[in-house]
Amino acid sequence: FRYSKYLLFYPIESVFGVCEIKTTLDKNTLKQAVENIQSVKKMVLSQPTIMAGEFHNRVFGAVFAFDSSDIPTIKKNLLEIYEELKTPDEEKIDLNCVLNKFIAVKNPKSQELNTTENDTQFLNTGTQTLMYFVPIMIDGFNHPISQEFNFFKYIGKVDIPII
């Protein structure tokens, strides 16, 4: 919107996901991303919509960054930001990705990652981050873009170090 001379509005019922893009993911930009995604997730659907035979009742929130500090610092910052903003679980970021470093997945559709409902699982994906980020993001949308692909069904078969 920032580069457009027109202000655009989209009904929340038509939004399946939002993605914050950051050059560097430091504490300030991470907080900004959390606040922006939280503001979208706070919007209440007038009623769940049915598309392609499935209910759409939540918005998927992702963050993509080109660089960041080390993973322990990002984990610490994320926990501090959630605590400071008193972010409820349903308004937290679903997927974080830092190019060529890691992805962090919250509330996977499958329990194959052995996470609890409130956990964010950090995966050291190295140079393969985009290969994992895009299908996880697409799979996270409630609207089935691809009926045939469920990333979490296959992630246990790939050797990714969990951090």
Coordinates of N, CA, C and O in Angstrom, one line a residue:
F1 N 0.8 -1.2 0.0 CA 0.0 0.0 0.0 C 0.9 1.3 0.0 O 0.5 2.3 -0.5
R2 N 2.0 1.2 0.6 CA 2.8 2.3 0.8 C 3.3 3.0 -0.5 O 3.4 4.2 -0.6
Y3 N 3.4 2.2 -1.6 CA 3.8 2.7 -2.9 C 2.7 3.1 -3.8 O 2.9 3.6 -4.9
S4 N 1.5 2.9 -3.3 CA 0.3 3.2 -4.2 C -0.3 4.5 -3.7 O -0.3 4.9 -2.6
K5 N -0.8 5.3 -4.7 CA -1.5 6.5 -4.3 C -2.9 6.3 -3.9 O -3.6 7.2 -3.5
Y6 N -3.3 5.0 -4.1 CA -4.7 4.6 -3.7 C -4.6 3.8 -2.4 O -3.8 3.0 -2.2
L7 N -5.6 4.0 -1.5 CA -5.7 3.2 -0.3 C -6.6 2.0 -0.7 O -7.7 2.2 -1.2
L8 N -6.2 0.8 -0.4 CA -6.9 -0.4 -0.8 C -7.4 -1.0 0.5 O -6.7 -1.1 1.5
F9 N -8.7 -1.5 0.4 CA -9.3 -2.3 1.5 C -9.7 -3.6 1.0 O -10.2 -3.8 -0.1
Y10 N -9.4 -4.6 1.9 CA -9.8 -6.0 1.6 C -10.6 -6.5 2.7 O -10.2 -6.4 3.9
P11 N -11.8 -7.0 2.5 CA -12.6 -7.6 3.6 C -11.8 -8.8 4.2 O -11.2 -9.6 3.5
I12 N -11.8 -8.8 5.5 CA -11.0 -9.9 6.2 C -11.4 -11.3 5.8 O -10.6 -12.2 5.8
E13 N -12.7 -11.4 5.4 CA -13.2 -12.8 4.9 C -12.5 -13.2 3.7 O -12.5 -14.4 3.4
S14 N -11.8 -12.3 2.9 CA -11.1 -12.7 1.7 C -9.6 -12.8 1.9 O -8.9 -13.1 0.9
V15 N -9.1 -12.7 3.1 CA -7.7 -12.7 3.4 C -7.4 -14.1 4.0 O -7.9 -14.5 5.0
F16 N -6.5 -14.8 3.3 CA -6.1 -16.1 3.8 C -4.8 -16.1 4.6 O -4.5 -16.9 5.5
G17 N -3.9 -15.1 4.2 CA -2.6 -15.0 4.9 C -2.0 -13.7 4.7 O -2.3 -13.0 3.7
V18 N -1.1 -13.3 5.6 CA -0.3 -12.1 5.4 C 1.1 -12.4 5.7 O 1.4 -13.4 6.5
C19 N 2.0 -11.7 5.0 CA 3.4 -12.0 5.2 C 4.2 -10.7 5.3 O 4.1 -9.8 4.5
E20 N 4.9 -10.5 6.4 CA 5.7 -9.3 6.7 C 7.1 -9.6 6.1 O 7.7 -10.7 6.4
I21 N 7.6 -8.7 5.3 CA 9.0 -8.9 4.7 C 9.9 -7.9 5.3 O 9.6 -6.7 5.3
K22 N 11.0 -8.4 5.9 CA 12.0 -7.5 6.6 C 13.4 -7.7 6.0 O 13.7 -8.9 5.7
T23 N 14.1 -6.7 5.9 CA 15.5 -6.8 5.4 C 16.3 -7.5 6.5 O 17.0 -8.5 6.3
T24 N 16.3 -7.0 7.7 CA 17.0 -7.6 8.9 C 15.9 -7.8 10.0 O 15.2 -6.9 10.3
L25 N 16.0 -9.0 10.6 CA 15.1 -9.3 11.7 C 15.8 -9.1 13.0 O 16.4 -10.0 13.6
D26 N 15.8 -7.8 13.5 CA 16.3 -7.5 14.8 C 15.1 -7.4 15.8 O 13.9 -7.6 15.4
K27 N 15.3 -7.0 17.0 CA 14.2 -6.9 18.0 C 13.1 -5.9 17.5 O 11.9 -6.2 17.7
N28 N 13.5 -4.8 17.0 CA 12.6 -3.8 16.6 C 11.7 -4.2 15.4 O 10.5 -4.0 15.4
T29 N 12.4 -4.8 14.4 CA 11.6 -5.2 13.2 C 10.7 -6.4 13.6 O 9.6 -6.5 13.0
L30 N 11.2 -7.3 14.5 CA 10.4 -8.4 14.9 C 9.2 -7.9 15.6 O 8.1 -8.5 15.4
K31 N 9.4 -7.0 16.5 CA 8.2 -6.4 17.3 C 7.2 -5.8 16.3 O 6.0 -6.0 16.5
Q32 N 7.7 -5.1 15.3 CA 6.8 -4.4 14.3 C 6.0 -5.5 13.6 O 4.8 -5.4 13.4
A33 N 6.7 -6.6 13.2 CA 6.0 -7.7 12.5 C 5.0 -8.4 13.4 O 3.9 -8.7 12.9
V34 N 5.3 -8.6 14.6 CA 4.4 -9.2 15.5 C 3.1 -8.3 15.7 O 2.0 -8.8 15.6
E35 N 3.3 -7.0 15.9 CA 2.2 -6.1 16.0 C 1.4 -6.1 14.8 O 0.1 -6.0 14.8
N36 N 2.0 -6.0 13.6 CA 1.2 -6.0 12.3 C 0.4 -7.2 12.1 O -0.8 -7.2 11.7
I37 N 1.0 -8.4 12.3 CA 0.3 -9.6 12.1 C -0.8 -9.8 13.2 O -1.9 -10.2 12.9
Q38 N -0.5 -9.4 14.4 CA -1.5 -9.4 15.5 C -2.7 -8.5 15.1 O -3.8 -8.9 15.4
S39 N -2.4 -7.4 14.5 CA -3.6 -6.5 14.2 C -4.5 -7.1 13.2 O -5.7 -6.9 13.2
V40 N -4.0 -7.9 12.3 CA -4.8 -8.6 11.3 C -5.5 -9.7 11.9 O -6.7 -9.9 11.7
K41 N -4.8 -10.5 12.7 CA -5.4 -11.7 13.3 C -6.5 -11.3 14.3 O -7.4 -12.1 14.6
K42 N -6.5 -10.1 14.9 CA -7.5 -9.6 15.8 C -8.8 -9.4 15.2 O -9.9 -9.4 15.8
M43 N -8.8 -9.2 13.9 CA -10.1 -8.9 13.1 C -10.9 -10.2 13.2 O -10.4 -11.3 13.0
V44 N -12.2 -10.0 13.5 CA -13.1 -11.1 13.6 C -13.8 -11.3 12.3 O -14.4 -10.3 11.8
L45 N -13.9 -12.5 11.8 CA -14.7 -12.8 10.6 C -16.1 -12.7 11.0 O -16.6 -13.1 12.1
S46 N -16.9 -12.1 10.1 CA -18.3 -11.9 10.4 C -19.0 -13.3 10.5 O -19.8 -13.5 11.3
Q47 N -18.5 -14.2 9.7 CA -18.8 -15.6 9.9 C -17.8 -16.4 9.1 O -17.3 -15.9 8.1
P48 N -17.5 -17.7 9.5 CA -16.5 -18.4 8.7 C -17.1 -18.6 7.3 O -18.3 -18.9 7.1
T49 N -16.2 -18.5 6.3 CA -16.6 -18.7 4.9 C -16.3 -20.1 4.5 O -15.3 -20.7 5.0
I50 N -17.0 -20.6 3.6 CA -16.7 -21.9 3.0 C -16.2 -21.8 1.6 O -16.9 -21.2 0.8
M51 N -15.0 -22.2 1.4 CA -14.4 -22.2 0.0 C -13.8 -23.5 -0.3 O -13.1 -24.1 0.6
A52 N -14.1 -24.0 -1.4 CA -13.6 -25.3 -1.8 C -14.0 -26.4 -0.8 O -13.2 -27.3 -0.6
G53 N -15.1 -26.2 -0.2 CA -15.6 -27.2 0.7 C -15.0 -27.2 2.1 O -15.3 -28.0 2.9
E54 N -14.2 -26.2 2.4 CA -13.6 -26.1 3.7 C -13.8 -24.8 4.3 O -14.0 -23.8 3.7
F55 N -13.8 -24.7 5.7 CA -14.0 -23.5 6.4 C -12.8 -22.7 6.4 O -11.7 -23.2 6.6
H56 N -13.0 -21.4 6.3 CA -11.9 -20.4 6.4 C -12.2 -19.5 7.6 O -13.1 -18.7 7.6
N57 N -11.5 -19.7 8.7 CA -11.9 -19.0 9.9 C -10.7 -18.4 10.6 O -10.8 -17.9 11.8
R58 N -9.5 -18.3 10.0 CA -8.4 -17.7 10.6 C -7.5 -17.2 9.5 O -7.5 -17.7 8.4
V59 N -6.6 -16.3 9.8 CA -5.6 -15.7 8.9 C -4.2 -16.3 9.3 O -3.9 -16.2 10.4
F60 N -3.5 -16.7 8.3 CA -2.2 -17.2 8.5 C -1.2 -16.1 8.5 O -1.3 -15.2 7.6
G61 N -0.3 -16.0 9.5 CA 0.7 -14.9 9.5 C 2.1 -15.4 9.4 O 2.5 -16.2 10.2
A62 N 2.9 -14.8 8.5 CA 4.3 -15.2 8.3 C 5.2 -14.0 8.3 O 4.8 -12.9 7.9
V63 N 6.4 -14.3 8.6 CA 7.5 -13.2 8.5 C 8.6 -13.8 7.7 O 9.1 -14.9 8.0
F64 N 9.1 -13.0 6.8 CA 10.3 -13.4 6.0 C 11.3 -12.3 6.1 O 11.0 -11.2 5.9
A65 N 12.5 -12.7 6.4 CA 13.6 -11.8 6.6 C 14.9 -12.3 5.8 O 15.1 -13.5 5.6
F66 N 15.7 -11.3 5.3 CA 16.9 -11.7 4.6 C 18.0 -12.0 5.5 O 19.0 -12.7 5.1
D67 N 18.0 -11.4 6.7 CA 19.1 -11.6 7.6 C 18.6 -11.4 9.0 O 17.6 -10.8 9.3
S68 N 19.4 -11.9 10.0 CA 19.0 -11.8 11.4 C 20.2 -12.1 12.3 O 21.3 -12.5 11.8
S69 N 20.1 -11.8 13.6 CA 21.1 -12.3 14.5 C 21.0 -13.8 14.7 O 20.2 -14.4 14.0
D70 N 21.7 -14.3 15.6 CA 21.7 -15.8 15.8 C 20.3 -16.2 16.3 O 19.5 -15.5 16.8
I71 N 20.1 -17.5 16.2 CA 18.8 -18.1 16.5 C 18.4 -17.9 18.0 O 17.3 -17.6 18.3
P72 N 19.3 -18.2 19.0 CA 19.0 -18.0 20.4 C 18.5 -16.6 20.7 O 17.6 -16.4 21.5
T73 N 19.1 -15.6 20.0 CA 18.7 -14.2 20.2 C 17.3 -14.0 19.7 O 16.4 -13.3 20.3
I74 N 17.0 -14.5 18.5 CA 15.7 -14.4 17.9 C 14.6 -15.0 18.8 O 13.5 -14.5 19.1
K75 N 14.9 -16.3 19.3 CA 14.0 -16.9 20.2 C 13.7 -16.1 21.4 O 12.6 -15.9 21.8
K76 N 14.8 -15.6 22.0 CA 14.7 -14.7 23.2 C 13.8 -13.5 23.0 O 12.9 -13.1 23.7
N77 N 14.1 -12.8 21.9 CA 13.4 -11.6 21.5 C 11.9 -11.9 21.2 O 11.1 -11.1 21.7
L78 N 11.6 -13.0 20.6 CA 10.3 -13.3 20.3 C 9.5 -13.6 21.5 O 8.4 -13.1 21.7
L79 N 10.0 -14.3 22.5 CA 9.4 -14.6 23.7 C 9.1 -13.3 24.5 O 8.1 -13.1 25.1
E80 N 10.1 -12.4 24.5 CA 10.0 -11.1 25.3 C 8.9 -10.3 24.6 O 8.1 -9.6 25.3
I81 N 8.9 -10.2 23.3 CA 7.9 -9.4 22.6 C 6.5 -10.0 22.9 O 5.5 -9.2 23.2
Y82 N 6.3 -11.3 22.8 CA 5.0 -11.9 23.1 C 4.6 -11.6 24.5 O 3.4 -11.3 24.8
E83 N 5.5 -11.6 25.5 CA 5.2 -11.3 26.9 C 4.8 -9.8 27.0 O 3.8 -9.5 27.7
E84 N 5.6 -9.0 26.4 CA 5.4 -7.5 26.5 C 4.0 -7.1 25.9 O 3.3 -6.3 26.5
L85 N 3.7 -7.7 24.8 CA 2.4 -7.4 24.1 C 1.3 -8.2 24.6 O 0.1 -8.0 24.1
K86 N 1.5 -9.2 25.5 CA 0.5 -10.1 26.0 C -0.2 -10.7 24.8 O -1.5 -10.7 24.7
T87 N 0.5 -11.2 23.8 CA 0.0 -11.8 22.6 C -0.7 -13.1 22.9 O 0.0 -14.1 23.3
P88 N -2.0 -13.2 22.6 CA -2.6 -14.5 22.8 C -2.1 -15.5 21.7 O -1.7 -15.1 20.6
D89 N -2.2 -16.8 22.0 CA -1.6 -17.8 21.1 C -2.2 -17.7 19.7 O -1.5 -17.9 18.7
E90 N -3.5 -17.4 19.6 CA -4.1 -17.4 18.2 C -3.7 -16.2 17.4 O -3.9 -16.1 16.2
E91 N -3.0 -15.2 18.0 CA -2.5 -14.0 17.3 C -1.0 -14.0 17.1 O -0.5 -13.1 16.6
K92 N -0.4 -15.1 17.4 CA 1.1 -15.2 17.2 C 1.4 -15.5 15.8 O 0.6 -16.0 15.0
I93 N 2.7 -15.3 15.4 CA 3.2 -15.6 14.1 C 3.2 -17.1 13.9 O 3.6 -17.8 14.7
D94 N 2.7 -17.5 12.7 CA 2.6 -18.9 12.4 C 3.9 -19.4 11.8 O 4.3 -20.6 12.0
L95 N 4.6 -18.6 11.1 CA 5.8 -19.0 10.4 C 6.8 -17.9 10.3 O 6.5 -16.8 9.8
N96 N 8.1 -18.1 10.8 CA 9.2 -17.2 10.6 C 10.2 -17.8 9.7 O 10.4 -19.0 9.8
C97 N 10.8 -17.0 8.8 CA 11.8 -17.5 8.0 C 12.9 -16.5 7.8 O 12.7 -15.3 7.6
V98 N 14.2 -16.9 8.1 CA 15.3 -16.1 7.8 C 16.1 -16.8 6.7 O 16.5 -17.9 6.9
L99 N 16.3 -16.1 5.6 CA 16.9 -16.7 4.4 C 18.3 -17.4 4.7 O 19.1 -16.7 5.4
N100 N 18.4 -18.6 4.3 CA 19.7 -19.4 4.5 C 20.0 -19.6 5.9 O 21.2 -19.9 6.2
K101 N 19.1 -19.5 6.8 CA 19.4 -19.7 8.2 C 18.4 -20.7 8.9 O 18.8 -21.8 9.2
F102 N 17.1 -20.3 9.0 CA 16.2 -21.2 9.7 C 14.7 -20.8 9.3 O 14.5 -19.8 8.7
I103 N 13.8 -21.7 9.7 CA 12.4 -21.4 9.7 C 11.9 -21.8 11.1 O 12.5 -22.6 11.8
A104 N 10.9 -21.1 11.6 CA 10.3 -21.3 12.9 C 8.8 -21.5 12.7 O 8.2 -20.6 12.1
V105 N 8.3 -22.7 13.0 CA 6.9 -23.0 12.8 C 6.1 -23.1 14.1 O 6.5 -23.7 15.0
K106 N 5.0 -22.4 14.1 CA 4.1 -22.5 15.2 C 2.8 -23.3 14.9 O 2.3 -23.1 13.8
N107 N 2.3 -24.1 15.8 CA 1.1 -24.8 15.6 C 0.9 -25.5 14.3 O 0.1 -25.2 13.5
P108 N 1.8 -26.4 14.0 CA 1.7 -27.2 12.8 C 0.4 -27.9 12.7 O -0.2 -28.3 13.7
K109 N -0.1 -28.1 11.5 CA -1.4 -28.9 11.3 C -1.2 -30.3 11.7 O -2.1 -31.0 12.1
S110 N 0.0 -30.8 11.6 CA 0.3 -32.2 12.0 C 1.2 -32.2 13.2 O 2.0 -31.3 13.5
Q111 N 1.1 -33.2 14.1 CA 1.9 -33.2 15.3 C 3.2 -34.0 15.0 O 3.9 -34.4 16.0
E112 N 3.5 -34.2 13.8 CA 4.7 -35.0 13.5 C 6.0 -34.3 13.9 O 7.1 -34.9 14.0
L113 N 5.9 -33.0 14.2 CA 7.1 -32.2 14.7 C 7.2 -32.4 16.2 O 8.2 -31.9 16.8
N114 N 6.3 -33.1 16.9 CA 6.3 -33.3 18.3 C 6.3 -32.0 19.1 O 7.1 -31.8 20.0
T115 N 5.5 -31.1 18.7 CA 5.4 -29.8 19.4 C 4.1 -29.8 20.2 O 3.2 -30.5 19.9
T116 N 4.1 -28.9 21.2 CA 2.9 -28.7 21.9 C 2.1 -27.6 21.3 O 2.7 -26.9 20.4
E117 N 0.9 -27.3 21.7 CA 0.1 -26.3 21.0 C 0.7 -24.9 21.0 O 0.6 -24.2 20.1
N118 N 1.5 -24.6 22.1 CA 2.0 -23.2 22.2 C 3.4 -23.1 21.7 O 4.0 -22.0 21.7
D119 N 4.1 -24.2 21.3 CA 5.5 -24.1 20.9 C 5.7 -23.5 19.5 O 4.9 -23.7 18.6
T120 N 6.9 -22.9 19.4 CA 7.4 -22.6 18.1 C 8.6 -23.4 17.9 O 9.5 -23.4 18.7
Q121 N 8.6 -24.2 16.8 CA 9.7 -25.1 16.5 C 10.7 -24.5 15.6 O 10.3 -24.1 14.5
F122 N 11.9 -24.3 16.0 CA 13.0 -23.7 15.1 C 13.7 -24.8 14.4 O 14.2 -25.7 15.0
L123 N 13.8 -24.7 13.1 CA 14.4 -25.7 12.3 C 15.6 -25.1 11.5 O 15.4 -24.1 10.8
N124 N 16.7 -25.7 11.6 CA 17.9 -25.2 10.9 C 17.9 -25.7 9.5 O 18.3 -26.8 9.2
T125 N 17.4 -24.9 8.6 CA 17.2 -25.3 7.2 C 18.4 -24.9 6.3 O 18.4 -25.3 5.1
G126 N 19.3 -24.1 6.8 CA 20.5 -23.7 6.0 C 20.1 -23.1 4.7 O 19.2 -22.2 4.7
T127 N 20.7 -23.5 3.6 CA 20.4 -22.9 2.4 C 19.1 -23.3 1.7 O 18.7 -22.8 0.7
Q128 N 18.3 -24.2 2.4 CA 17.1 -24.7 1.9 C 15.8 -24.0 2.4 O 14.7 -24.5 2.2
T129 N 16.0 -22.8 3.0 CA 14.9 -22.1 3.7 C 13.7 -21.9 2.7 O 12.6 -22.1 3.1
L130 N 13.9 -21.4 1.6 CA 12.8 -21.1 0.6 C 12.1 -22.4 0.2 O 10.9 -22.4 0.1
M131 N 12.8 -23.5 0.1 CA 12.2 -24.7 -0.3 C 11.2 -25.2 0.8 O 10.2 -25.8 0.5
Y132 N 11.4 -24.8 2.0 CA 10.5 -25.2 3.1 C 9.5 -24.1 3.4 O 8.3 -24.3 3.7
F133 N 9.9 -22.8 3.3 CA 9.1 -21.7 3.7 C 7.8 -21.6 2.8 O 6.7 -21.5 3.3
V134 N 8.0 -21.7 1.5 CA 6.8 -21.5 0.6 C 5.8 -22.6 0.8 O 4.6 -22.3 1.0
P135 N 6.1 -23.9 0.8 CA 5.0 -24.9 1.0 C 4.4 -24.9 2.3 O 3.2 -25.1 2.5
I136 N 5.2 -24.5 3.4 CA 4.6 -24.4 4.7 C 3.6 -23.3 4.8 O 2.5 -23.4 5.3
M137 N 4.0 -22.2 4.1 CA 3.1 -21.0 4.1 C 1.8 -21.4 3.4 O 0.7 -21.1 3.8
I138 N 1.9 -22.0 2.2 CA 0.8 -22.4 1.4 C -0.1 -23.4 2.1 O -1.3 -23.3 2.2
D139 N 0.6 -24.3 2.8 CA -0.2 -25.4 3.5 C -0.9 -24.8 4.7 O -1.9 -25.3 5.2
G140 N -0.4 -23.6 5.3 CA -1.0 -23.0 6.4 C -2.2 -22.3 6.1 O -3.0 -22.0 7.0
F141 N -2.5 -21.9 4.9 CA -3.7 -21.2 4.5 C -4.9 -22.2 4.7 O -4.8 -23.4 4.3
N142 N -6.0 -21.7 5.3 CA -7.1 -22.6 5.4 C -7.8 -22.9 4.1 O -8.4 -24.0 3.9
H143 N -7.6 -22.1 3.1 CA -8.1 -22.4 1.8 C -7.1 -23.3 1.1 O -6.0 -22.9 0.9
P144 N -7.5 -24.5 0.7 CA -6.6 -25.4 0.1 C -6.2 -25.0 -1.3 O -6.9 -25.1 -2.2
I145 N -5.0 -24.5 -1.4 CA -4.5 -24.1 -2.7 C -4.1 -25.3 -3.5 O -4.4 -25.5 -4.7
S146 N -3.5 -26.3 -2.8 CA -3.2 -27.6 -3.4 C -3.8 -28.7 -2.5 O -3.4 -28.9 -1.4
Q147 N -4.7 -29.4 -3.0 CA -5.4 -30.5 -2.3 C -4.4 -31.7 -2.1 O -4.5 -32.5 -1.2
E148 N -3.4 -31.8 -2.9 CA -2.5 -32.9 -2.9 C -1.3 -32.8 -2.0 O -0.7 -33.8 -1.7
F149 N -0.9 -31.6 -1.6 CA 0.3 -31.5 -0.8 C 0.1 -31.0 0.6 O -0.6 -30.0 0.8
N150 N 0.6 -31.8 1.5 CA 0.6 -31.4 2.9 C 2.0 -31.5 3.4 O 2.5 -32.6 3.6
F151 N 2.7 -30.4 3.6 CA 4.1 -30.4 3.9 C 4.4 -31.1 5.2 O 5.3 -31.9 5.3
F152 N 3.5 -31.0 6.2 CA 3.8 -31.6 7.5 C 3.7 -33.1 7.5 O 4.3 -33.8 8.3
K153 N 3.0 -33.6 6.5 CA 3.0 -35.1 6.3 C 4.4 -35.6 5.9 O 4.7 -36.7 6.3
Y154 N 5.1 -34.8 5.2 CA 6.4 -35.3 4.7 C 7.6 -34.8 5.5 O 8.7 -35.3 5.3
I155 N 7.5 -33.8 6.4 CA 8.6 -33.2 7.0 C 9.4 -34.2 7.9 O 10.6 -34.1 8.0
G156 N 8.7 -35.1 8.5 CA 9.4 -36.1 9.3 C 10.4 -37.0 8.4 O 11.2 -37.7 9.0
K157 N 10.2 -37.1 7.1 CA 11.0 -37.9 6.3 C 12.2 -37.1 5.8 O 13.1 -37.7 5.1
V158 N 12.3 -35.8 6.1 CA 13.5 -35.0 5.7 C 14.4 -34.8 6.8 O 13.9 -34.5 7.9
D159 N 15.7 -34.9 6.6 CA 16.6 -34.7 7.7 C 17.0 -33.3 8.0 O 17.9 -32.7 7.3
I160 N 16.2 -32.6 8.8 CA 16.4 -31.2 9.1 C 16.7 -31.1 10.6 O 16.0 -31.6 11.5
P161 N 17.9 -30.6 10.9 CA 18.2 -30.4 12.4 C 17.3 -29.5 13.1 O 17.0 -28.4 12.6
I162 N 16.7 -30.0 14.2 CA 15.9 -29.1 15.1 C 16.8 -28.4 16.1 O 17.6 -29.0 16.7
I163 N 16.6 -27.1 16.2 CA 17.5 -26.3 17.0 C 16.9 -26.1 18.4 O 15.8 -25.9 18.6

